[in-house]
Amino acid sequence: MKLKSLLKNKLTKKELELLPTSFDVVGSILIFLDFPKELIKKEKLIANILLKEHENIKTIVKKTEFYKGKYRTPKIKIILGEKTKESTYKENEVITKLNIETCYFSPRLGNERLRISKLIKSKESILVMFSGVGIYPLVISKNSKAKEIYGIELNKEAHKYALENLELNKVNNVNLIKGDAKKIIPKLNKKFDRIIMPLPKNAKDFLKDVLKVSRKNTIIHFYDFQHENEFSKTKEKIRKHVKKFRILRTIKCGQYAPRKYRICVDFKVL
Ligand SMILES: C[S@@+](CC[C@H](N)C(=O)[O-])C[C@H]1O[C@@H](n2cnc3c(N)ncnc32)[C@H](O)[C@@H]1O
């Protein structure tokens, strides 16, 4: 790692071994995901080197708590640089503005968002049940021929950014609703061709609701966290609420611990 050679004369051999290798870049913010506590006294030194080396990076932060609570938001501490947690991210023809602490966002899911977009056929009606800062609806709008895309989001702050992102991307087939999917769904009075459920921690709690806006042949993208030997447990979760369905495919779309994955089960309601 380049960082290691840049810090060669400033850190001890042991400290060099501990240098974090896992980080995300969201626009001009570099986020250390698991900054080692043994290096806290050296964090500004490390951040300073990174800021000098990478012109596009303006702020170095670290996650001090992982995604938590109903809004799935992390806690972020600024180490050095511009004192902001707001950034603009570009992915799959979409610009997304967001606050990395008050909204859920992962740049690691870009390929997964594109995968879903490519599956969509012309004129489909789509529902994204947990739309966050609008990234799924926007990527779908820009990369498919969907007729309309609905998004529901509980977090007021994420929804606010999502509305701003609609303007930024000049799309006209996205309809965003703020509120609890459980309460909004019965009022939609619509059936969708495809429903995306990007809430792996407890998407299962919404399967009953999803059936109210599904019809025969609706395709559901159901996210879950699962150990590599236990993917069949996800099928069991679905079976508890959906009587007749056919699994189309199961996709690994991220690893969050050794042998543990974020998966997406694509299934068709029969
Ligand atoms: C894992 S995040 C995914 C957000 C977005 N789809 C993305 O990929 O960036 C899950 C989102 O679901 C929202 N959420 C949680 N419970 C909800 C509910 N009952 N109704 C609507 N949104 C909800 C959270 O606030 C959060 O933004």
Coordinates of C-alpha atoms and ligand atoms in Angstrom, one line a residue:
M1 CA 0.0 0.0 0.0
K2 CA 1.3 3.4 -0.9
L3 CA 0.2 5.0 2.4
K4 CA 2.6 2.6 4.1
S5 CA 5.6 3.8 2.2
L6 CA 4.6 7.4 2.6
L7 CA 4.5 6.9 6.4
K8 CA 7.6 4.7 6.6
N9 CA 9.7 7.2 8.5
K10 CA 6.9 8.5 10.7
L11 CA 5.4 5.4 12.2
T12 CA 6.9 2.4 14.0
K13 CA 7.0 -1.0 12.3
K14 CA 4.1 -2.2 14.5
E15 CA 2.1 0.9 13.7
L16 CA 2.7 0.5 9.9
E17 CA 1.3 -3.1 10.2
L18 CA -1.9 -1.7 11.7
L19 CA -2.6 0.9 9.0
P20 CA -6.2 0.6 7.9
T21 CA -6.8 -0.8 4.4
S22 CA -10.6 -0.6 4.3
F23 CA -12.2 2.7 3.3
D24 CA -14.9 4.2 1.1
V25 CA -14.7 7.3 -0.9
V26 CA -18.0 9.3 -1.2
G27 CA -17.3 12.3 -3.4
S28 CA -14.6 14.4 -1.6
I29 CA -14.9 12.5 1.7
L30 CA -12.7 9.5 2.5
I31 CA -14.2 7.3 5.1
F32 CA -12.2 4.8 7.2
L33 CA -14.5 2.0 8.0
D34 CA -12.5 0.4 10.8
F35 CA -9.8 2.7 12.1
P36 CA -7.7 0.9 14.7
K37 CA -7.8 2.4 18.1
E38 CA -4.1 1.8 18.6
L39 CA -3.5 4.5 15.9
I40 CA -5.7 7.2 17.3
K41 CA -2.8 9.4 18.3
K42 CA -1.5 9.2 14.7
E43 CA -4.8 9.6 12.9
K44 CA -4.2 13.3 12.0
L45 CA -0.7 12.5 10.7
I46 CA -2.2 9.8 8.5
A47 CA -5.0 12.0 7.3
N48 CA -2.7 14.8 6.5
I49 CA -0.6 12.6 4.2
L50 CA -3.8 11.4 2.5
L51 CA -5.0 14.9 1.9
K52 CA -1.7 16.0 0.5
E53 CA -1.5 13.0 -1.8
H54 CA -5.1 13.1 -3.2
E55 CA -6.3 16.4 -4.5
N56 CA -9.9 15.2 -4.9
I57 CA -10.2 14.3 -1.2
K58 CA -11.1 17.2 1.0
T59 CA -12.2 15.6 4.2
I60 CA -10.9 12.5 6.1
V61 CA -13.4 10.8 8.5
K62 CA -13.8 7.6 10.3
K63 CA -16.9 5.5 11.2
T64 CA -17.1 5.3 14.9
E65 CA -20.4 3.3 14.9
F66 CA -21.7 1.1 12.1
Y67 CA -25.2 1.3 10.5
K68 CA -27.7 1.4 13.4
G69 CA -31.3 2.1 14.2
K70 CA -34.4 2.3 12.0
Y71 CA -32.7 4.7 9.6
R72 CA -29.6 2.5 9.3
T73 CA -27.2 5.4 9.8
P74 CA -23.6 5.4 11.0
K75 CA -21.7 7.7 13.4
I76 CA -18.9 9.6 11.7
K77 CA -16.0 11.6 13.2
I78 CA -14.1 14.1 11.2
I79 CA -10.4 13.5 11.5
L80 CA -9.0 16.3 9.2
G81 CA -9.9 18.6 6.4
E82 CA -13.1 20.5 5.5
K83 CA -15.6 20.3 8.3
T84 CA -18.5 18.8 6.4
K85 CA -20.3 15.5 6.3
E86 CA -22.2 16.4 3.1
S87 CA -20.9 15.2 -0.2
T88 CA -21.8 14.6 -3.8
Y89 CA -21.3 11.2 -5.3
K90 CA -21.4 10.0 -8.9
E91 CA -22.4 6.5 -10.0
N92 CA -24.1 4.9 -13.0
E93 CA -25.0 8.2 -14.7
V94 CA -26.4 9.6 -11.4
I95 CA -25.3 12.4 -9.1
T96 CA -26.3 12.0 -5.5
K97 CA -26.0 14.6 -2.8
L98 CA -26.2 13.3 0.8
N99 CA -25.0 13.7 4.4
I100 CA -22.9 10.6 5.2
E101 CA -24.0 10.6 8.8
T102 CA -27.7 11.4 8.7
C103 CA -28.5 9.2 5.7
Y104 CA -27.7 5.6 4.8
F105 CA -25.5 5.3 1.8
S106 CA -23.1 2.7 0.4
P107 CA -20.9 3.3 -2.7
R108 CA -20.3 -0.5 -2.7
L109 CA -23.7 -1.3 -4.0
G110 CA -23.3 0.4 -7.4
N111 CA -22.9 -2.8 -9.4
E112 CA -26.0 -4.3 -7.7
R113 CA -28.1 -1.2 -8.5
L114 CA -27.0 -1.5 -12.1
R115 CA -27.7 -5.3 -12.2
I116 CA -31.3 -4.6 -11.1
S117 CA -31.6 -1.8 -13.7
K118 CA -30.5 -4.1 -16.5
L119 CA -33.2 -6.6 -15.6
I120 CA -36.0 -4.1 -16.0
K121 CA -38.1 -4.4 -19.2
S122 CA -39.7 -1.5 -21.1
K123 CA -42.7 0.1 -19.3
E124 CA -42.4 -1.7 -16.0
S125 CA -43.8 -0.1 -12.8
I126 CA -41.3 -0.3 -10.0
L127 CA -41.5 0.2 -6.3
V128 CA -38.4 0.8 -4.2
M129 CA -39.6 0.2 -0.6
F130 CA -36.8 1.9 1.2
S131 CA -35.4 4.5 -1.1
G132 CA -33.0 6.4 1.1
V133 CA -31.4 9.4 -0.8
G134 CA -33.0 8.1 -4.0
I135 CA -30.1 6.2 -5.4
Y136 CA -32.0 3.1 -6.5
P137 CA -34.9 5.0 -8.2
L138 CA -32.4 7.3 -9.9
V139 CA -30.1 4.6 -11.2
I140 CA -33.1 2.7 -12.5
S141 CA -34.5 5.8 -14.1
K142 CA -31.3 6.6 -15.9
N143 CA -30.4 3.0 -16.9
S144 CA -33.7 1.4 -17.8
K145 CA -36.9 2.0 -19.8
A146 CA -39.2 1.7 -16.7
K147 CA -42.5 3.5 -17.0
E148 CA -42.5 4.8 -13.4
I149 CA -40.6 4.3 -10.2
Y150 CA -42.1 4.8 -6.7
G151 CA -39.8 5.2 -3.7
I152 CA -40.8 5.2 0.0
E153 CA -38.5 6.5 2.7
L154 CA -39.0 6.9 6.5
N155 CA -36.0 9.1 7.2
K156 CA -37.0 12.7 6.7
E157 CA -33.4 13.8 6.1
A158 CA -32.7 11.1 3.5
H159 CA -36.0 11.9 1.8
K160 CA -35.1 15.6 1.7
Y161 CA -31.9 14.8 -0.2
A162 CA -33.8 12.4 -2.4
L163 CA -36.1 15.2 -3.6
E164 CA -33.0 17.4 -4.2
N165 CA -31.4 14.5 -6.1
L166 CA -34.5 14.2 -8.4
E167 CA -33.9 17.8 -9.4
L168 CA -30.2 17.4 -9.8
N169 CA -30.7 14.5 -12.2
K170 CA -33.6 15.9 -14.1
V171 CA -35.7 12.7 -14.1
N172 CA -39.4 12.8 -14.5
N173 CA -40.6 9.2 -13.9
V174 CA -39.7 9.0 -10.2
N175 CA -42.3 9.6 -7.5
L176 CA -41.0 9.7 -3.9
I177 CA -43.1 9.4 -0.8
K178 CA -41.9 10.2 2.8
G179 CA -43.2 7.8 5.4
D180 CA -43.4 4.3 6.8
A181 CA -43.7 1.7 4.0
K182 CA -46.2 -0.2 6.2
K183 CA -48.6 2.8 6.3
I184 CA -48.0 4.0 2.7
I185 CA -48.4 0.7 0.9
P186 CA -52.1 0.2 1.6
K187 CA -52.8 3.7 0.3
L188 CA -51.0 3.2 -3.0
N189 CA -53.8 1.4 -4.6
K190 CA -51.5 0.1 -7.3
K191 CA -49.8 -3.2 -8.3
F192 CA -46.2 -3.2 -9.4
D193 CA -44.3 -5.3 -11.9
R194 CA -41.1 -5.2 -9.7
I195 CA -40.5 -4.4 -6.1
I196 CA -37.1 -3.8 -4.5
M197 CA -36.6 -4.3 -0.8
P198 CA -33.1 -3.0 0.1
L199 CA -33.4 -3.4 3.9
P200 CA -31.4 -6.6 4.6
K201 CA -31.7 -6.3 8.4
N202 CA -35.5 -6.7 8.4
A203 CA -37.0 -6.8 4.9
K204 CA -38.8 -10.0 6.0
D205 CA -41.0 -7.9 8.3
F206 CA -42.4 -6.2 5.1
L207 CA -43.2 -9.3 3.0
K208 CA -46.8 -9.3 4.0
D209 CA -47.2 -5.7 3.1
V210 CA -45.5 -6.2 -0.3
L211 CA -48.1 -8.8 -1.3
K212 CA -50.7 -6.0 -1.2
V213 CA -49.1 -4.3 -4.1
S214 CA -48.0 -7.4 -6.0
R215 CA -49.8 -9.5 -8.6
K216 CA -49.1 -12.8 -10.3
N217 CA -45.6 -12.5 -11.9
T218 CA -44.4 -9.5 -9.9
I219 CA -40.7 -9.9 -9.4
I220 CA -39.4 -9.1 -5.9
H221 CA -35.7 -8.4 -5.1
F222 CA -35.4 -9.4 -1.4
Y223 CA -32.2 -8.5 0.4
D224 CA -30.9 -10.4 3.4
F225 CA -27.7 -10.9 5.5
Q226 CA -26.7 -14.6 5.5
H227 CA -23.9 -17.0 6.3
E228 CA -22.6 -18.7 3.1
N229 CA -23.9 -22.1 4.3
E230 CA -27.3 -20.8 5.2
F231 CA -28.7 -19.1 2.1
S232 CA -31.6 -21.6 2.3
K233 CA -32.8 -19.8 5.5
T234 CA -33.6 -16.8 3.4
K235 CA -35.9 -18.9 1.3
E236 CA -37.6 -20.0 4.5
K237 CA -38.2 -16.4 5.5
I238 CA -39.9 -15.8 2.2
R239 CA -42.0 -19.0 2.5
K240 CA -43.4 -17.8 5.8
H241 CA -45.3 -15.0 4.1
V242 CA -45.5 -15.8 0.4
K243 CA -47.4 -19.0 -0.4
K244 CA -46.5 -19.5 -4.0
F245 CA -43.2 -18.2 -5.5
R246 CA -40.4 -19.2 -7.7
I247 CA -36.8 -18.2 -7.0
L248 CA -35.1 -16.8 -10.1
R249 CA -31.6 -16.4 -8.7
T250 CA -29.6 -15.7 -5.5
I251 CA -26.9 -13.1 -5.8
K252 CA -24.1 -12.3 -3.4
C253 CA -23.8 -8.5 -3.4
G254 CA -21.3 -7.8 -0.7
Q255 CA -19.4 -9.4 2.1
Y256 CA -19.7 -7.9 5.6
A257 CA -17.8 -10.6 7.7
P258 CA -15.8 -13.7 7.0
R259 CA -18.2 -16.1 5.1
K260 CA -21.1 -13.7 5.7
Y261 CA -22.8 -12.0 2.8
R262 CA -25.4 -9.4 1.8
I263 CA -27.5 -11.4 -0.6
C264 CA -30.4 -10.6 -3.0
V265 CA -32.9 -13.3 -3.7
D266 CA -34.9 -12.5 -6.9
F267 CA -38.2 -14.3 -6.9
K268 CA -41.4 -14.2 -8.8
V269 CA -44.8 -14.3 -7.1
L270 CA -46.9 -17.1 -8.6
Ligands
LIG1 C1 -30.2 -0.1 4.0 S1 -31.0 1.5 3.8 C2 -31.1 1.5 2.0 C3 -31.4 2.9 1.4 C4 -31.2 3.0 -0.1 N1 -32.1 2.1 -0.8 C5 -29.8 2.8 -0.6 O1 -29.5 1.7 -1.1 O2 -29.0 3.7 -0.3 C6 -32.6 1.2 4.3 C7 -33.5 2.5 4.3 O3 -34.8 2.1 4.7 C8 -35.3 3.1 5.5 N2 -36.5 2.6 6.3 C9 -36.4 1.8 7.4 N3 -37.6 1.4 7.8 C10 -38.5 2.0 6.9 C11 -39.9 1.9 6.8 N4 -40.7 1.3 7.7 N5 -40.5 2.6 5.7 C12 -39.7 3.2 4.8 N6 -38.4 3.3 4.9 C13 -37.8 2.7 5.9 C14 -34.2 3.7 6.3 O4 -34.4 5.0 6.8 C15 -33.0 3.6 5.3 O5 -32.9 4.7 4.6

